[in-house]
Amino acid sequence: MSGAQITLWGAGTSRTIRPIWVAEELGLSYALIPIGPRTGETQTESYTELNPKQKIPFLEDGSLQLSESVAISRYLINRYGTTATMAPPASIEEQAKEDEWLSFIYGELDETSLYILRRHGALAAIYGKAPTAITAAKQYFQKQVAVADMHLQETQYLVNNKFGVADVFLTTCLVWAESSGIGLSESLKSYLQRMLARESYQAAKAQNTL
Ligand SMILES: N[C@@H](CCC(=O)N[C@@H](CS)C(=O)NCC(=O)O)C(=O)O
């Protein structure tokens, strides 16, 4: 979309789709610069000046420059969210439960399980082969995700029974898990179906291509 003051950098990964999905849920106008990982595009001088981490996703909104999929997604909701779209947590308790789920999903599912699988599976040429780490990471994912599975037996969404940023993160991890050959329970599959059927997810998926 043109004329937007929000610029999102990065496409093609489970992490880049998160802020794109949130922007779509919020109905925001944004410009997407679809640079990809390991294409050299995160290593250029101009991008490194913006984000010395040389990673995607990255956001510019006016004078604000922000990295990290969690921080960007939350920022968009805090700044632009409404009760009609995705509202910021309504109480300290709701914020605390969202923090709990997000920390768990990002720490245990994304970084400790799925990213280890990726580093030592698809990216083994860069990070080294480690078959034991792969097996352990798959088992670890299954054990950890069971907690979300149990919780979702009682509620449609992770926090306060309404769609929120924790659902964006869990969904993207479940898609990533399935594409890494990790089988999901029937109940997680049906949660995933519901999330993937959201119009904004479909719009984000179409945008998140290189
Ligand atoms: N903690 C970061 C991780 C970002 C990250 O590692 N992104 C990868 C792609 S998923 C990347 O940019 N890699 C850079 C490269 O390999 O060129 C976040 O959640 O945003």
Coordinates of C-alpha atoms and ligand atoms in Angstrom, one line a residue:
M1 CA 0.0 0.0 0.0
S2 CA 1.4 3.4 -0.8
G3 CA 1.4 6.7 1.2
A4 CA 1.9 4.7 4.3
Q5 CA 4.1 6.0 7.1
I6 CA 4.6 2.5 8.5
T7 CA 7.3 0.5 6.8
L8 CA 7.8 -3.2 7.6
W9 CA 11.0 -4.9 6.4
G10 CA 11.2 -8.6 5.8
A11 CA 9.1 -11.4 4.3
G12 CA 9.1 -15.1 3.8
T13 CA 9.5 -16.4 7.3
S14 CA 7.4 -17.4 10.3
R15 CA 8.8 -14.4 12.2
T16 CA 8.2 -11.8 9.4
I17 CA 4.5 -12.8 9.0
R18 CA 3.7 -11.9 12.6
P19 CA 3.8 -8.1 12.4
I20 CA 2.3 -8.3 8.9
W21 CA -0.6 -10.3 10.2
V22 CA -1.1 -7.8 13.1
A23 CA -1.0 -4.9 10.7
E24 CA -3.6 -6.6 8.6
E25 CA -5.8 -7.3 11.6
L26 CA -5.6 -3.6 12.5
G27 CA -6.4 -2.6 9.0
L28 CA -3.3 -0.5 8.7
S29 CA -1.7 1.1 5.7
Y30 CA 1.9 -0.1 5.5
A31 CA 4.7 -0.4 3.0
L32 CA 6.3 -3.8 3.0
I33 CA 9.9 -4.1 1.8
P34 CA 10.1 -7.9 1.3
I35 CA 13.8 -8.6 1.9
G36 CA 14.6 -12.2 2.8
P37 CA 17.0 -13.9 5.2
R38 CA 20.3 -15.1 3.9
T39 CA 19.9 -13.3 0.6
G40 CA 22.5 -10.7 1.5
E41 CA 19.7 -8.1 1.8
T42 CA 20.0 -7.9 5.6
Q43 CA 23.8 -7.4 5.3
T44 CA 23.8 -4.2 3.1
E45 CA 25.3 -1.1 4.5
S46 CA 22.0 0.8 4.4
Y47 CA 20.0 -2.0 6.1
T48 CA 22.8 -2.5 8.7
E49 CA 22.5 1.2 9.6
L50 CA 18.8 0.7 10.2
N51 CA 19.2 -2.6 12.1
P52 CA 22.7 -3.6 13.2
K53 CA 21.3 -7.0 14.1
Q54 CA 21.0 -7.7 10.4
K55 CA 17.7 -9.5 11.0
I56 CA 14.1 -9.3 9.9
P57 CA 11.4 -8.3 10.7
F58 CA 12.0 -4.6 11.3
L59 CA 9.7 -1.6 11.5
E60 CA 9.9 2.1 10.9
D61 CA 7.0 4.3 12.0
G62 CA 7.8 8.0 11.9
S63 CA 11.0 8.3 13.9
L64 CA 10.5 5.0 15.7
Q65 CA 12.8 2.1 14.5
L66 CA 12.1 -1.3 16.0
S67 CA 13.4 -4.8 15.7
E68 CA 12.1 -8.1 17.2
S69 CA 8.8 -9.7 16.1
V70 CA 7.4 -9.6 19.7
A71 CA 8.2 -5.9 20.2
I72 CA 6.9 -4.8 16.7
S73 CA 3.7 -6.8 17.0
R74 CA 2.9 -5.4 20.4
Y75 CA 3.9 -1.8 19.4
L76 CA 1.4 -1.9 16.5
I77 CA -1.4 -3.1 18.8
N78 CA -0.5 -0.6 21.6
R79 CA -0.4 2.3 19.2
Y80 CA -3.2 1.4 16.7
G81 CA -5.3 -1.3 18.3
T82 CA -9.0 -0.8 19.1
T83 CA -11.6 -2.9 20.6
A84 CA -13.0 -3.5 17.1
T85 CA -9.6 -4.9 16.0
M86 CA -7.0 -6.0 18.4
A87 CA -7.0 -4.0 21.7
P88 CA -4.1 -3.7 24.1
P89 CA -4.6 -5.7 27.3
A90 CA -7.4 -4.1 29.3
S91 CA -5.9 -4.8 32.8
I92 CA -2.6 -5.5 34.4
E93 CA -3.8 -9.1 34.9
E94 CA -4.6 -9.5 31.2
Q95 CA -1.2 -8.0 30.3
A96 CA 0.5 -10.4 32.7
K97 CA -1.3 -13.5 31.1
E98 CA -0.3 -12.2 27.7
D99 CA 3.3 -11.8 28.8
E100 CA 3.2 -15.3 30.2
W101 CA 2.0 -16.9 26.9
L102 CA 4.2 -14.8 24.7
S103 CA 7.4 -15.5 26.8
F104 CA 6.5 -19.2 26.7
I105 CA 5.8 -19.3 23.0
Y106 CA 8.8 -17.3 22.0
G107 CA 11.2 -18.8 24.5
E108 CA 10.2 -22.5 24.5
L109 CA 8.5 -23.1 21.1
D110 CA 10.2 -20.6 18.8
E111 CA 13.8 -20.3 20.0
T112 CA 14.4 -23.4 22.0
S113 CA 12.6 -25.9 19.7
L114 CA 11.8 -24.7 16.2
Y115 CA 14.8 -22.5 15.6
I116 CA 17.1 -25.3 16.8
L117 CA 15.5 -27.6 14.4
R118 CA 16.0 -25.1 11.6
R119 CA 19.6 -24.3 12.5
H120 CA 20.6 -27.9 12.6
G121 CA 18.2 -29.2 9.9
A122 CA 17.6 -26.9 6.8
L123 CA 20.5 -24.6 7.8
A124 CA 23.0 -27.3 8.8
A125 CA 25.4 -26.1 6.1
I126 CA 25.8 -22.9 8.1
Y127 CA 25.3 -24.0 11.7
G128 CA 26.4 -27.6 11.6
K129 CA 24.7 -31.0 11.6
A130 CA 23.3 -32.1 15.0
P131 CA 20.9 -35.1 14.7
T132 CA 20.6 -35.5 18.5
A133 CA 19.7 -31.8 18.9
I134 CA 17.0 -32.2 16.2
T135 CA 15.4 -35.3 17.9
A136 CA 15.5 -33.6 21.3
A137 CA 14.1 -30.3 19.9
K138 CA 11.1 -32.2 18.3
Q139 CA 10.4 -34.0 21.6
Y140 CA 10.8 -30.8 23.5
F141 CA 8.3 -29.0 21.3
Q142 CA 5.7 -31.8 21.7
K143 CA 6.1 -31.7 25.5
Q144 CA 5.9 -27.9 25.7
V145 CA 3.0 -27.4 23.2
A146 CA 0.9 -29.9 25.2
V147 CA 0.4 -27.1 27.8
A148 CA -1.1 -24.8 25.1
D149 CA -3.2 -27.7 23.9
M150 CA -4.6 -28.4 27.3
H151 CA -5.5 -24.7 27.8
L152 CA -7.2 -24.6 24.4
Q153 CA -9.5 -27.4 25.4
E154 CA -11.2 -24.9 27.6
T155 CA -11.1 -21.7 25.6
Q156 CA -11.0 -20.6 21.9
Y157 CA -8.0 -18.2 22.3
L158 CA -5.0 -18.1 24.6
V159 CA -5.8 -14.9 26.6
N160 CA -9.2 -13.8 28.0
N161 CA -11.0 -15.8 25.3
K162 CA -10.4 -13.2 22.6
F163 CA -8.0 -13.2 19.6
G164 CA -4.7 -11.6 20.5
V165 CA -1.0 -11.4 19.9
A166 CA -0.3 -14.6 21.7
D167 CA -2.6 -16.4 19.2
V168 CA -0.5 -14.8 16.3
F169 CA 2.7 -16.2 17.9
L170 CA 1.2 -19.7 18.6
T171 CA -0.3 -20.0 15.2
T172 CA 2.9 -19.1 13.4
C173 CA 4.8 -21.6 15.6
L174 CA 2.3 -24.3 14.8
V175 CA 2.6 -23.7 11.0
W176 CA 6.3 -23.8 11.4
A177 CA 6.1 -27.0 13.4
E178 CA 4.0 -28.7 10.8
S179 CA 6.4 -27.6 8.0
S180 CA 9.2 -29.1 10.1
G181 CA 7.5 -32.5 10.2
I182 CA 6.1 -32.2 13.8
G183 CA 2.6 -33.8 14.0
L184 CA 0.0 -31.8 15.9
S185 CA -2.9 -33.2 18.0
E186 CA -6.4 -33.0 16.6
S187 CA -7.4 -30.2 18.9
L188 CA -4.3 -28.1 18.0
K189 CA -5.1 -28.8 14.3
S190 CA -8.6 -27.5 14.8
Y191 CA -7.4 -24.4 16.6
L192 CA -4.9 -23.9 13.8
Q193 CA -7.6 -24.2 11.1
R194 CA -9.7 -21.5 12.9
M195 CA -6.7 -19.2 13.0
L196 CA -5.6 -19.8 9.4
A197 CA -9.2 -19.1 8.2
R198 CA -9.0 -15.5 9.4
E199 CA -9.1 -13.2 6.5
S200 CA -6.2 -11.1 7.9
Y201 CA -4.0 -14.2 8.2
Q202 CA -4.7 -15.0 4.5
A203 CA -3.9 -11.4 3.5
A204 CA -0.7 -11.5 5.6
K205 CA 0.3 -14.9 4.0
A206 CA -0.1 -13.4 0.6
Q207 CA 2.1 -10.4 1.6
N208 CA 4.7 -12.5 3.3
T209 CA 6.3 -13.8 0.1
L210 CA 9.7 -13.0 -1.3
Ligands
LIG1 N1 14.3 -12.5 17.6 C1 14.1 -12.1 16.3 C2 14.7 -13.1 15.3 C3 14.8 -12.6 13.9 C4 15.5 -13.6 13.0 O1 16.3 -14.4 13.5 N2 15.2 -13.5 11.8 C5 15.9 -14.3 10.8 C6 14.8 -14.8 9.8 S1 13.6 -15.7 10.6 C7 16.8 -13.4 10.0 O2 16.6 -12.2 9.8 N3 18.0 -13.8 9.6 C8 18.9 -12.9 8.9 C9 19.6 -13.5 7.9 O3 19.9 -14.7 8.0 O4 19.9 -12.9 6.8 C10 12.6 -11.8 16.0 O5 11.8 -12.5 16.6 O6 12.3 -10.9 15.3

